[in-house]
mmCIF file of N, CA and C in Angstrom:
data_model
loop_
_atom_site.group_PDB
_atom_site.id
_atom_site.type_symbol
_atom_site.label_atom_id
_atom_site.label_comp_id
_atom_site.label_asym_id
_atom_site.label_seq_id
_atom_site.Cartn_x
_atom_site.Cartn_y
_atom_site.Cartn_z
ATOM 1 N N MET X 11 -1.349 -2.360 4.225
ATOM 2 C CA MET X 11 -1.951 -2.404 2.909
ATOM 3 C C MET X 11 -2.787 -3.674 2.799
ATOM 4 N N THR X 12 -4.004 -3.500 2.363
ATOM 5 C CA THR X 12 -4.913 -4.642 2.251
ATOM 6 C C THR X 12 -5.253 -4.898 0.794
ATOM 7 N N TRP X 13 -4.862 -6.070 0.340
ATOM 8 C CA TRP X 13 -5.190 -6.508 -1.016
ATOM 9 C C TRP X 13 -6.484 -7.297 -0.955
ATOM 10 N N THR X 14 -7.295 -7.170 -1.971
ATOM 11 C CA THR X 14 -8.533 -7.932 -2.086
ATOM 12 C C THR X 14 -8.360 -8.937 -3.213
ATOM 13 N N VAL X 15 -8.749 -10.177 -2.956
ATOM 14 C CA VAL X 15 -8.677 -11.235 -3.961
ATOM 15 C C VAL X 15 -10.092 -11.734 -4.203
ATOM 16 N N LYS X 16 -10.504 -11.725 -5.456
ATOM 17 C CA LYS X 16 -11.852 -12.160 -5.799
ATOM 18 C C LYS X 16 -11.833 -13.068 -7.018
ATOM 19 N N GLU X 17 -12.754 -14.021 -7.015
ATOM 20 C CA GLU X 17 -13.028 -14.776 -8.228
ATOM 21 C C GLU X 17 -13.922 -13.899 -9.096
ATOM 22 N N PHE X 18 -14.027 -14.254 -10.360
ATOM 23 C CA PHE X 18 -14.773 -13.438 -11.321
ATOM 24 C C PHE X 18 -16.202 -13.163 -10.855
ATOM 25 N N ASN X 19 -16.887 -14.210 -10.396
ATOM 26 C CA ASN X 19 -18.296 -14.042 -10.014
ATOM 27 C C ASN X 19 -18.465 -13.269 -8.713
ATOM 28 N N GLU X 20 -17.375 -12.949 -8.022
ATOM 29 C CA GLU X 20 -17.444 -12.147 -6.803
ATOM 30 C C GLU X 20 -17.234 -10.658 -7.073
ATOM 31 N N LEU X 21 -16.755 -10.322 -8.258
ATOM 32 C CA LEU X 21 -16.538 -8.920 -8.601
ATOM 33 C C LEU X 21 -17.872 -8.192 -8.708
ATOM 34 N N THR X 22 -17.917 -6.972 -8.188
ATOM 35 C CA THR X 22 -19.110 -6.161 -8.396
ATOM 36 C C THR X 22 -19.059 -5.599 -9.818
ATOM 37 N N THR X 23 -20.195 -5.120 -10.290
ATOM 38 C CA THR X 23 -20.182 -4.531 -11.629
ATOM 39 C C THR X 23 -19.292 -3.294 -11.658
ATOM 40 N N THR X 24 -19.250 -2.533 -10.577
ATOM 41 C CA THR X 24 -18.376 -1.355 -10.513
ATOM 42 C C THR X 24 -16.916 -1.768 -10.566
ATOM 43 N N GLU X 25 -16.537 -2.815 -9.828
ATOM 44 C CA GLU X 25 -15.157 -3.294 -9.865
ATOM 45 C C GLU X 25 -14.782 -3.776 -11.260
ATOM 46 N N LEU X 26 -15.654 -4.555 -11.880
ATOM 47 C CA LEU X 26 -15.376 -5.056 -13.229
ATOM 48 C C LEU X 26 -15.226 -3.893 -14.207
ATOM 49 N N TYR X 27 -16.088 -2.899 -14.089
ATOM 50 C CA TYR X 27 -16.004 -1.718 -14.954
ATOM 51 C C TYR X 27 -14.663 -1.015 -14.765
ATOM 52 N N GLN X 28 -14.253 -0.804 -13.508
ATOM 53 C CA GLN X 28 -12.987 -0.120 -13.237
ATOM 54 C C GLN X 28 -11.788 -0.928 -13.748
ATOM 55 N N ILE X 29 -11.840 -2.246 -13.600
ATOM 56 C CA ILE X 29 -10.756 -3.108 -14.084
ATOM 57 C C ILE X 29 -10.617 -2.959 -15.598
ATOM 58 N N ILE X 30 -11.727 -3.112 -16.303
ATOM 59 C CA ILE X 30 -11.690 -3.010 -17.765
ATOM 60 C C ILE X 30 -11.276 -1.605 -18.181
ATOM 61 N N GLN X 31 -11.755 -0.593 -17.474
ATOM 62 C CA GLN X 31 -11.384 0.786 -17.780
ATOM 63 C C GLN X 31 -9.871 0.981 -17.661
ATOM 64 N N HIS X 32 -9.272 0.482 -16.581
ATOM 65 C CA HIS X 32 -7.812 0.575 -16.418
ATOM 66 C C HIS X 32 -7.092 -0.150 -17.554
ATOM 67 N N ARG X 33 -7.510 -1.366 -17.841
ATOM 68 C CA ARG X 33 -6.834 -2.152 -18.870
ATOM 69 C C ARG X 33 -6.919 -1.466 -20.230
ATOM 70 N N VAL X 34 -8.074 -0.927 -20.576
ATOM 71 C CA VAL X 34 -8.229 -0.227 -21.851
ATOM 72 C C VAL X 34 -7.389 1.053 -21.856
ATOM 73 N N ASN X 35 -7.488 1.838 -20.793
ATOM 74 C CA ASN X 35 -6.765 3.107 -20.750
ATOM 75 C C ASN X 35 -5.254 2.923 -20.804
ATOM 76 N N ILE X 36 -4.746 1.912 -20.123
ATOM 77 C CA ILE X 36 -3.295 1.720 -20.078
ATOM 78 C C ILE X 36 -2.785 0.982 -21.307
ATOM 79 N N PHE X 37 -3.352 -0.185 -21.597
ATOM 80 C CA PHE X 37 -2.786 -1.004 -22.667
ATOM 81 C C PHE X 37 -3.191 -0.526 -24.062
ATOM 82 N N ILE X 38 -4.447 -0.198 -24.249
ATOM 83 C CA ILE X 38 -4.915 0.161 -25.582
ATOM 84 C C ILE X 38 -4.657 1.642 -25.884
ATOM 85 N N VAL X 39 -5.003 2.532 -24.963
ATOM 86 C CA VAL X 39 -4.863 3.962 -25.223
ATOM 87 C C VAL X 39 -3.429 4.430 -24.973
ATOM 88 N N GLU X 40 -2.956 4.277 -23.736
ATOM 89 C CA GLU X 40 -1.629 4.790 -23.382
ATOM 90 C C GLU X 40 -0.508 4.107 -24.160
ATOM 91 N N GLN X 41 -0.558 2.771 -24.260
ATOM 92 C CA GLN X 41 0.515 2.034 -24.937
ATOM 93 C C GLN X 41 0.215 1.781 -26.412
ATOM 94 N N GLN X 42 -0.934 2.208 -26.867
ATOM 95 C CA GLN X 42 -1.345 2.081 -28.266
ATOM 96 C C GLN X 42 -1.214 0.652 -28.789
ATOM 97 N N SER X 43 -1.685 -0.282 -27.984
ATOM 98 C CA SER X 43 -1.660 -1.696 -28.360
ATOM 99 C C SER X 43 -3.089 -2.149 -28.635
ATOM 100 N N ILE X 44 -3.311 -2.567 -29.844
ATOM 101 C CA ILE X 44 -4.632 -3.080 -30.206
ATOM 102 C C ILE X 44 -4.619 -4.581 -29.936
ATOM 103 N N TYR X 45 -5.382 -4.993 -28.944
ATOM 104 C CA TYR X 45 -5.411 -6.402 -28.587
ATOM 105 C C TYR X 45 -6.793 -6.759 -28.049
ATOM 106 N N GLU X 46 -7.079 -8.038 -27.984
ATOM 107 C CA GLU X 46 -8.364 -8.513 -27.499
ATOM 108 C C GLU X 46 -8.277 -8.700 -25.988
ATOM 109 N N ASP X 47 -8.715 -7.705 -25.251
ATOM 110 C CA ASP X 47 -8.625 -7.740 -23.793
ATOM 111 C C ASP X 47 -9.545 -8.796 -23.192
ATOM 112 N N LEU X 48 -10.734 -8.907 -23.708
ATOM 113 C CA LEU X 48 -11.699 -9.865 -23.168
ATOM 114 C C LEU X 48 -11.473 -11.210 -23.860
ATOM 115 N N ASP X 49 -10.602 -12.012 -23.243
ATOM 116 C CA ASP X 49 -10.085 -13.232 -23.871
ATOM 117 C C ASP X 49 -10.620 -14.536 -23.275
ATOM 118 N N ASP X 50 -11.669 -14.456 -22.477
ATOM 119 C CA ASP X 50 -12.289 -15.628 -21.849
ATOM 120 C C ASP X 50 -11.414 -16.285 -20.782
ATOM 121 N N HIS X 51 -10.412 -15.578 -20.259
ATOM 122 C CA HIS X 51 -9.629 -16.111 -19.142
ATOM 123 C C HIS X 51 -9.982 -15.425 -17.826
ATOM 124 N N ASP X 52 -10.674 -14.309 -17.886
ATOM 125 C CA ASP X 52 -11.061 -13.622 -16.646
ATOM 126 C C ASP X 52 -11.950 -14.501 -15.766
ATOM 127 N N GLN X 53 -12.819 -15.264 -16.398
ATOM 128 C CA GLN X 53 -13.795 -16.043 -15.653
ATOM 129 C C GLN X 53 -13.153 -17.117 -14.768
ATOM 130 N N ASN X 54 -11.977 -17.606 -15.133
ATOM 131 C CA ASN X 54 -11.321 -18.671 -14.367
ATOM 132 C C ASN X 54 -10.098 -18.175 -13.600
ATOM 133 N N SER X 55 -9.958 -16.869 -13.487
ATOM 134 C CA SER X 55 -8.793 -16.279 -12.844
ATOM 135 C C SER X 55 -9.152 -15.687 -11.492
ATOM 136 N N LEU X 56 -8.111 -15.414 -10.722
ATOM 137 C CA LEU X 56 -8.272 -14.626 -9.504
ATOM 138 C C LEU X 56 -7.935 -13.182 -9.845
ATOM 139 N N HIS X 57 -8.657 -12.267 -9.241
ATOM 140 C CA HIS X 57 -8.489 -10.851 -9.520
ATOM 141 C C HIS X 57 -8.008 -10.174 -8.239
ATOM 142 N N ILE X 58 -6.849 -9.537 -8.340
ATOM 143 C CA ILE X 58 -6.204 -8.929 -7.182
ATOM 144 C C ILE X 58 -6.362 -7.424 -7.305
ATOM 145 N N LEU X 59 -6.964 -6.837 -6.292
ATOM 146 C CA LEU X 59 -7.303 -5.420 -6.331
ATOM 147 C C LEU X 59 -6.731 -4.683 -5.123
ATOM 148 N N TYR X 60 -6.366 -3.448 -5.353
ATOM 149 C CA TYR X 60 -6.060 -2.542 -4.253
ATOM 150 C C TYR X 60 -6.829 -1.266 -4.515
ATOM 151 N N LYS X 61 -7.610 -0.849 -3.509
ATOM 152 C CA LYS X 61 -8.459 0.330 -3.669
ATOM 153 C C LYS X 61 -8.039 1.437 -2.713
ATOM 154 N N GLU X 62 -8.239 2.632 -3.175
ATOM 155 C CA GLU X 62 -8.133 3.823 -2.342
ATOM 156 C C GLU X 62 -9.377 4.654 -2.592
ATOM 157 N N GLU X 63 -10.046 5.012 -1.521
ATOM 158 C CA GLU X 63 -11.270 5.812 -1.610
ATOM 159 C C GLU X 63 -12.280 5.198 -2.572
ATOM 160 N N GLY X 64 -12.405 3.873 -2.520
ATOM 161 C CA GLY X 64 -13.394 3.171 -3.327
ATOM 162 C C GLY X 64 -13.018 2.963 -4.777
ATOM 163 N N ARG X 65 -11.826 3.392 -5.167
ATOM 164 C CA ARG X 65 -11.401 3.281 -6.559
ATOM 165 C C ARG X 65 -10.210 2.346 -6.661
ATOM 166 N N ILE X 66 -10.240 1.435 -7.623
ATOM 167 C CA ILE X 66 -9.131 0.521 -7.849
ATOM 168 C C ILE X 66 -7.944 1.317 -8.382
ATOM 169 N N VAL X 67 -6.777 1.179 -7.719
ATOM 170 C CA VAL X 67 -5.578 1.880 -8.175
ATOM 171 C C VAL X 67 -4.467 0.900 -8.563
ATOM 172 N N ALA X 68 -4.656 -0.390 -8.249
ATOM 173 C CA ALA X 68 -3.710 -1.422 -8.685
ATOM 174 C C ALA X 68 -4.481 -2.712 -8.884
ATOM 175 N N TYR X 69 -4.054 -3.483 -9.882
ATOM 176 C CA TYR X 69 -4.798 -4.691 -10.253
ATOM 177 C C TYR X 69 -3.874 -5.658 -10.985
ATOM 178 N N ALA X 70 -4.120 -6.946 -10.777
ATOM 179 C CA ALA X 70 -3.481 -7.996 -11.583
ATOM 180 C C ALA X 70 -4.449 -9.160 -11.704
ATOM 181 N N ARG X 71 -4.298 -9.890 -12.793
ATOM 182 C CA ARG X 71 -5.094 -11.095 -13.030
ATOM 183 C C ARG X 71 -4.167 -12.285 -12.859
ATOM 184 N N LEU X 72 -4.549 -13.224 -12.000
ATOM 185 C CA LEU X 72 -3.749 -14.413 -11.710
ATOM 186 C C LEU X 72 -4.459 -15.643 -12.268
ATOM 187 N N LEU X 73 -3.796 -16.307 -13.207
ATOM 188 C CA LEU X 73 -4.373 -17.477 -13.864
ATOM 189 C C LEU X 73 -3.837 -18.753 -13.230
ATOM 190 N N PRO X 74 -4.706 -19.719 -12.973
ATOM 191 C CA PRO X 74 -4.244 -20.981 -12.391
ATOM 192 C C PRO X 74 -3.456 -21.811 -13.400
ATOM 193 N N PRO X 75 -2.641 -22.739 -12.915
ATOM 194 C CA PRO X 75 -1.936 -23.639 -13.831
ATOM 195 C C PRO X 75 -2.935 -24.325 -14.761
ATOM 196 N N GLY X 76 -2.583 -24.402 -16.039
ATOM 197 C CA GLY X 76 -3.434 -25.079 -17.010
ATOM 198 C C GLY X 76 -4.496 -24.201 -17.638
ATOM 199 N N GLU X 77 -4.710 -23.002 -17.116
ATOM 200 C CA GLU X 77 -5.735 -22.120 -17.696
ATOM 201 C C GLU X 77 -5.299 -21.587 -19.058
ATOM 202 N N LYS X 78 -4.109 -21.040 -19.126
ATOM 203 C CA LYS X 78 -3.589 -20.513 -20.385
ATOM 204 C C LYS X 78 -2.231 -21.131 -20.700
ATOM 205 N N TYR X 79 -1.483 -21.391 -19.660
ATOM 206 C CA TYR X 79 -0.151 -21.993 -19.773
ATOM 207 C C TYR X 79 -0.078 -23.171 -18.810
ATOM 208 N N GLU X 80 0.934 -23.981 -18.970
ATOM 209 C CA GLU X 80 1.132 -25.117 -18.060
ATOM 210 C C GLU X 80 1.313 -24.629 -16.620
ATOM 211 N N GLU X 81 2.052 -23.539 -16.469
ATOM 212 C CA GLU X 81 2.327 -22.990 -15.153
ATOM 213 C C GLU X 81 1.255 -21.972 -14.758
ATOM 214 N N ALA X 82 1.250 -21.603 -13.475
ATOM 215 C CA ALA X 82 0.456 -20.448 -13.059
ATOM 216 C C ALA X 82 1.014 -19.243 -13.808
ATOM 217 N N SER X 83 0.204 -18.218 -13.959
ATOM 218 C CA SER X 83 0.638 -17.039 -14.698
ATOM 219 C C SER X 83 -0.132 -15.829 -14.196
ATOM 220 N N PHE X 84 0.441 -14.663 -14.377
ATOM 221 C CA PHE X 84 -0.305 -13.446 -14.099
ATOM 222 C C PHE X 84 -0.057 -12.454 -15.218
ATOM 223 N N GLY X 85 -0.972 -11.521 -15.319
ATOM 224 C CA GLY X 85 -0.868 -10.498 -16.349
ATOM 225 C C GLY X 85 -1.898 -9.427 -16.126
ATOM 226 N N ARG X 86 -2.076 -8.595 -17.149
ATOM 227 C CA ARG X 86 -2.994 -7.460 -17.061
ATOM 228 C C ARG X 86 -2.683 -6.628 -15.814
ATOM 229 N N VAL X 87 -1.395 -6.519 -15.500
ATOM 230 C CA VAL X 87 -0.950 -5.785 -14.313
ATOM 231 C C VAL X 87 -1.077 -4.292 -14.584
ATOM 232 N N VAL X 88 -1.837 -3.602 -13.740
ATOM 233 C CA VAL X 88 -2.019 -2.165 -13.915
ATOM 234 C C VAL X 88 -1.850 -1.439 -12.587
ATOM 235 N N VAL X 89 -1.234 -0.280 -12.678
ATOM 236 C CA VAL X 89 -1.132 0.645 -11.558
ATOM 237 C C VAL X 89 -1.551 2.004 -12.101
ATOM 238 N N ALA X 90 -2.482 2.630 -11.413
ATOM 239 C CA ALA X 90 -2.963 3.946 -11.856
ATOM 240 C C ALA X 90 -1.789 4.896 -12.022
ATOM 241 N N LYS X 91 -1.875 5.747 -13.028
ATOM 242 C CA LYS X 91 -0.771 6.639 -13.387
ATOM 243 C C LYS X 91 -0.243 7.421 -12.180
ATOM 244 N N GLU X 92 -1.149 7.910 -11.343
ATOM 245 C CA GLU X 92 -0.720 8.735 -10.206
ATOM 246 C C GLU X 92 -0.048 7.915 -9.094
ATOM 247 N N LYS X 93 -0.112 6.586 -9.187
ATOM 248 C CA LYS X 93 0.490 5.715 -8.167
ATOM 249 C C LYS X 93 1.777 5.047 -8.649
ATOM 250 N N ARG X 94 2.160 5.294 -9.897
ATOM 251 C CA ARG X 94 3.386 4.692 -10.415
ATOM 252 C C ARG X 94 4.597 5.324 -9.739
ATOM 253 N N GLY X 95 5.607 4.510 -9.491
ATOM 254 C CA GLY X 95 6.818 4.997 -8.848
ATOM 255 C C GLY X 95 6.732 5.054 -7.331
ATOM 256 N N THR X 96 5.648 4.554 -6.764
ATOM 257 C CA THR X 96 5.459 4.592 -5.309
ATOM 258 C C THR X 96 5.818 3.272 -4.632
ATOM 259 N N GLY X 97 6.131 2.240 -5.429
ATOM 260 C CA GLY X 97 6.383 0.917 -4.866
ATOM 261 C C GLY X 97 5.151 0.035 -4.862
ATOM 262 N N LEU X 98 4.015 0.583 -5.248
ATOM 263 C CA LEU X 98 2.770 -0.179 -5.252
ATOM 264 C C LEU X 98 2.849 -1.354 -6.234
ATOM 265 N N GLY X 99 3.473 -1.150 -7.389
ATOM 266 C CA GLY X 99 3.618 -2.232 -8.367
ATOM 267 C C GLY X 99 4.449 -3.374 -7.813
ATOM 268 N N LYS X 100 5.513 -3.066 -7.088
ATOM 269 C CA LYS X 100 6.346 -4.107 -6.472
ATOM 270 C C LYS X 100 5.557 -4.888 -5.435
ATOM 271 N N GLU X 101 4.771 -4.181 -4.637
ATOM 272 C CA GLU X 101 3.948 -4.855 -3.633
ATOM 273 C C GLU X 101 2.904 -5.747 -4.306
ATOM 274 N N LEU X 102 2.343 -5.274 -5.408
ATOM 275 C CA LEU X 102 1.352 -6.056 -6.149
ATOM 276 C C LEU X 102 1.963 -7.354 -6.676
ATOM 277 N N ILE X 103 3.148 -7.276 -7.271
ATOM 278 C CA ILE X 103 3.778 -8.477 -7.825
ATOM 279 C C ILE X 103 4.154 -9.438 -6.702
ATOM 280 N N ALA X 104 4.718 -8.930 -5.620
ATOM 281 C CA ALA X 104 5.092 -9.794 -4.489
ATOM 282 C C ALA X 104 3.863 -10.505 -3.941
ATOM 283 N N PHE X 105 2.763 -9.779 -3.776
ATOM 284 C CA PHE X 105 1.532 -10.386 -3.270
ATOM 285 C C PHE X 105 0.995 -11.428 -4.244
ATOM 286 N N THR X 106 1.007 -11.094 -5.523
ATOM 287 C CA THR X 106 0.484 -12.000 -6.553
ATOM 288 C C THR X 106 1.284 -13.307 -6.588
ATOM 289 N N MET X 107 2.593 -13.196 -6.523
ATOM 290 C CA MET X 107 3.438 -14.399 -6.541
ATOM 291 C C MET X 107 3.202 -15.250 -5.297
ATOM 292 N N GLN X 108 3.089 -14.616 -4.148
ATOM 293 C CA GLN X 108 2.838 -15.354 -2.904
ATOM 294 C C GLN X 108 1.488 -16.058 -2.964
ATOM 295 N N LEU X 109 0.486 -15.384 -3.496
ATOM 296 C CA LEU X 109 -0.844 -15.978 -3.633
ATOM 297 C C LEU X 109 -0.801 -17.202 -4.541
ATOM 298 N N ALA X 110 -0.082 -17.122 -5.647
ATOM 299 C CA ALA X 110 0.034 -18.269 -6.559
ATOM 300 C C ALA X 110 0.667 -19.453 -5.843
ATOM 301 N N LYS X 111 1.726 -19.197 -5.094
ATOM 302 C CA LYS X 111 2.415 -20.274 -4.371
ATOM 303 C C LYS X 111 1.497 -20.911 -3.329
ATOM 304 N N GLU X 112 0.758 -20.084 -2.599
ATOM 305 C CA GLU X 112 -0.137 -20.600 -1.557
ATOM 306 C C GLU X 112 -1.339 -21.324 -2.146
ATOM 307 N N ARG X 113 -1.934 -20.749 -3.179
ATOM 308 C CA ARG X 113 -3.183 -21.279 -3.735
ATOM 309 C C ARG X 113 -2.971 -22.593 -4.472
ATOM 310 N N TRP X 114 -1.869 -22.686 -5.222
ATOM 311 C CA TRP X 114 -1.685 -23.856 -6.075
ATOM 312 C C TRP X 114 -0.417 -24.635 -5.763
ATOM 313 N N ALA X 115 0.249 -24.296 -4.677
ATOM 314 C CA ALA X 115 1.502 -24.973 -4.292
ATOM 315 C C ALA X 115 2.414 -25.109 -5.507
ATOM 316 N N THR X 116 2.477 -24.056 -6.264
ATOM 317 C CA THR X 116 3.238 -24.088 -7.504
ATOM 318 C C THR X 116 4.629 -23.508 -7.306
ATOM 319 N N ALA X 117 5.568 -24.091 -7.970
ATOM 320 C CA ALA X 117 6.937 -23.585 -7.921
ATOM 321 C C ALA X 117 7.239 -22.728 -9.145
ATOM 322 N N ASN X 118 6.450 -22.869 -10.200
ATOM 323 C CA ASN X 118 6.732 -22.169 -11.451
ATOM 324 C C ASN X 118 5.629 -21.176 -11.790
ATOM 325 N N ILE X 119 6.056 -19.997 -12.231
ATOM 326 C CA ILE X 119 5.123 -18.976 -12.687
ATOM 327 C C ILE X 119 5.661 -18.440 -14.013
ATOM 328 N N PHE X 120 4.830 -18.485 -15.037
ATOM 329 C CA PHE X 120 5.200 -18.031 -16.378
ATOM 330 C C PHE X 120 4.525 -16.689 -16.639
ATOM 331 N N ILE X 121 5.268 -15.768 -17.259
ATOM 332 C CA ILE X 121 4.658 -14.500 -17.672
ATOM 333 C C ILE X 121 5.160 -14.107 -19.056
ATOM 334 N N GLN X 122 4.326 -13.380 -19.762
ATOM 335 C CA GLN X 122 4.721 -12.709 -20.994
ATOM 336 C C GLN X 122 4.885 -11.255 -20.603
ATOM 337 N N ALA X 123 6.118 -10.847 -20.323
ATOM 338 C CA ALA X 123 6.393 -9.508 -19.811
ATOM 339 C C ALA X 123 6.661 -8.539 -20.949
ATOM 340 N N GLN X 124 6.221 -7.311 -20.759
ATOM 341 C CA GLN X 124 6.649 -6.283 -21.688
ATOM 342 C C GLN X 124 8.157 -6.147 -21.525
ATOM 343 N N ASN X 125 8.861 -6.117 -22.638
ATOM 344 C CA ASN X 125 10.323 -6.176 -22.636
ATOM 345 C C ASN X 125 10.968 -5.111 -21.737
ATOM 346 N N TYR X 126 10.403 -3.917 -21.708
ATOM 347 C CA TYR X 126 11.014 -2.856 -20.903
ATOM 348 C C TYR X 126 10.909 -3.141 -19.401
ATOM 349 N N LEU X 127 10.081 -4.104 -19.012
ATOM 350 C CA LEU X 127 9.926 -4.473 -17.605
ATOM 351 C C LEU X 127 10.724 -5.715 -17.221
ATOM 352 N N ALA X 128 11.550 -6.230 -18.113
ATOM 353 C CA ALA X 128 12.303 -7.460 -17.834
ATOM 354 C C ALA X 128 13.133 -7.336 -16.559
ATOM 355 N N LYS X 129 13.847 -6.237 -16.385
ATOM 356 C CA LYS X 129 14.677 -6.051 -15.188
ATOM 357 C C LYS X 129 13.808 -6.023 -13.932
ATOM 358 N N PHE X 130 12.668 -5.369 -13.998
ATOM 359 C CA PHE X 130 11.723 -5.311 -12.878
ATOM 360 C C PHE X 130 11.373 -6.729 -12.429
ATOM 361 N N TYR X 131 11.028 -7.598 -13.393
ATOM 362 C CA TYR X 131 10.646 -8.966 -13.054
ATOM 363 C C TYR X 131 11.851 -9.821 -12.663
ATOM 364 N N GLN X 132 13.013 -9.532 -13.216
ATOM 365 C CA GLN X 132 14.222 -10.257 -12.806
ATOM 366 C C GLN X 132 14.489 -10.041 -11.319
ATOM 367 N N ASP X 133 14.173 -8.878 -10.816
ATOM 368 C CA ASP X 133 14.357 -8.595 -9.393
ATOM 369 C C ASP X 133 13.484 -9.480 -8.506
ATOM 370 N N PHE X 134 12.458 -10.099 -9.083
ATOM 371 C CA PHE X 134 11.590 -11.035 -8.359
ATOM 372 C C PHE X 134 12.005 -12.486 -8.595
ATOM 373 N N GLY X 135 13.064 -12.697 -9.355
ATOM 374 C CA GLY X 135 13.551 -14.051 -9.606
ATOM 375 C C GLY X 135 13.142 -14.641 -10.942
ATOM 376 N N PHE X 136 12.485 -13.861 -11.793
ATOM 377 C CA PHE X 136 12.118 -14.344 -13.119
ATOM 378 C C PHE X 136 13.350 -14.348 -14.021
ATOM 379 N N GLU X 137 13.409 -15.331 -14.906
ATOM 380 C CA GLU X 137 14.486 -15.410 -15.895
ATOM 381 C C GLU X 137 13.877 -15.403 -17.290
ATOM 382 N N ALA X 138 14.525 -14.703 -18.197
ATOM 383 C CA ALA X 138 14.074 -14.684 -19.591
ATOM 384 C C ALA X 138 14.251 -16.067 -20.195
ATOM 385 N N ILE X 139 13.228 -16.546 -20.884
ATOM 386 C CA ILE X 139 13.314 -17.858 -21.544
ATOM 387 C C ILE X 139 13.040 -17.742 -23.039
ATOM 388 N N SER X 140 13.010 -16.513 -23.530
ATOM 389 C CA SER X 140 12.842 -16.298 -24.972
ATOM 390 C C SER X 140 13.610 -15.045 -25.349
ATOM 391 N N GLU X 141 13.742 -14.860 -26.634
ATOM 392 C CA GLU X 141 14.243 -13.590 -27.150
ATOM 393 C C GLU X 141 13.060 -12.623 -27.170
ATOM 394 N N PRO X 142 13.310 -11.315 -27.160
ATOM 395 C CA PRO X 142 12.202 -10.366 -27.292
ATOM 396 C C PRO X 142 11.437 -10.596 -28.604
ATOM 397 N N TYR X 143 10.143 -10.390 -28.560
ATOM 398 C CA TYR X 143 9.287 -10.568 -29.730
ATOM 399 C C TYR X 143 8.155 -9.551 -29.676
ATOM 400 N N ASP X 144 7.559 -9.299 -30.824
ATOM 401 C CA ASP X 144 6.447 -8.376 -30.910
ATOM 402 C C ASP X 144 5.154 -9.110 -30.550
ATOM 403 N N TYR X 145 4.411 -8.547 -29.633
ATOM 404 C CA TYR X 145 3.118 -9.103 -29.245
ATOM 405 C C TYR X 145 2.139 -7.940 -29.170
ATOM 406 N N ASP X 146 1.203 -7.896 -30.068
ATOM 407 C CA ASP X 146 0.224 -6.818 -30.148
ATOM 408 C C ASP X 146 0.898 -5.447 -30.227
ATOM 409 N N ASN X 147 1.939 -5.371 -31.048
ATOM 410 C CA ASN X 147 2.687 -4.142 -31.302
ATOM 411 C C ASN X 147 3.472 -3.612 -30.104
ATOM 412 N N VAL X 148 3.727 -4.483 -29.116
ATOM 413 C CA VAL X 148 4.530 -4.111 -27.951
ATOM 414 C C VAL X 148 5.604 -5.182 -27.778
ATOM 415 N N PRO X 149 6.885 -4.802 -27.658
ATOM 416 C CA PRO X 149 7.928 -5.801 -27.438
ATOM 417 C C PRO X 149 7.727 -6.541 -26.109
ATOM 418 N N HIS X 150 7.719 -7.860 -26.181
ATOM 419 C CA HIS X 150 7.534 -8.719 -25.009
ATOM 420 C C HIS X 150 8.685 -9.716 -24.911
ATOM 421 N N ILE X 151 8.752 -10.374 -23.762
ATOM 422 C CA ILE X 151 9.708 -11.455 -23.552
ATOM 423 C C ILE X 151 9.063 -12.457 -22.592
ATOM 424 N N ASP X 152 9.215 -13.742 -22.890
ATOM 425 C CA ASP X 152 8.705 -14.777 -21.997
ATOM 426 C C ASP X 152 9.660 -14.925 -20.828
ATOM 427 N N MET X 153 9.082 -15.029 -19.627
ATOM 428 C CA MET X 153 9.901 -15.151 -18.428
ATOM 429 C C MET X 153 9.319 -16.234 -17.528
ATOM 430 N N LEU X 154 10.191 -16.893 -16.773
ATOM 431 C CA LEU X 154 9.768 -17.992 -15.902
ATOM 432 C C LEU X 154 10.395 -17.806 -14.519
ATOM 433 N N TYR X 155 9.548 -17.962 -13.511
ATOM 434 C CA TYR X 155 10.022 -17.994 -12.127
ATOM 435 C C TYR X 155 9.970 -19.443 -11.673
ATOM 436 N N THR X 156 11.066 -19.930 -11.185
ATOM 437 C CA THR X 156 11.135 -21.298 -10.658
ATOM 438 C C THR X 156 11.666 -21.228 -9.235
ATOM 439 N N ALA X 157 10.823 -21.622 -8.293
ATOM 440 C CA ALA X 157 11.265 -21.624 -6.895
ATOM 441 C C ALA X 157 12.280 -22.736 -6.688
ATOM 442 N N ILE X 158 13.295 -22.439 -5.929
ATOM 443 C CA ILE X 158 14.321 -23.443 -5.621
ATOM 444 C C ILE X 158 14.134 -23.869 -4.188
ATOM 445 N N ASP X 159 13.851 -25.142 -3.983
ATOM 446 C CA ASP X 159 13.701 -25.664 -2.631
ATOM 447 C C ASP X 159 15.061 -25.730 -1.966
ATOM 448 N N VAL X 160 15.133 -25.230 -0.752
ATOM 449 C CA VAL X 160 16.413 -25.213 -0.040
ATOM 450 C C VAL X 160 16.422 -26.294 1.011
#
């Protein structure tokens, strides 16, 4: 499996269109969450893509430390509906976390996870650091991954 990592200015217009299309279709339409997707953080983030037959089927946005939070962070995680349940999401998160560690030598990664995915992220070592709360009409929970040096 080959993941592609691009900075914002390296994305093609087709890739950017597909990314925004996925984010709108999943978060706004499917999950019925009205939120401001274009939040001025895409430009300073890394964009992780997986394509099949020229079409993006998995994506995450990785923010550097200090961009939105003190720690590195990722979000806007999407997996095409037909690819859910295949393990692709797990591979995406594992790759994203490894990239953050390599790129910024960071031990901490902060995420605002949708509450129903808390167990999924706990399996990667994330711990809940807040109570569940409403964020854009979707229950969320703040989670933190802290690498432990052995």
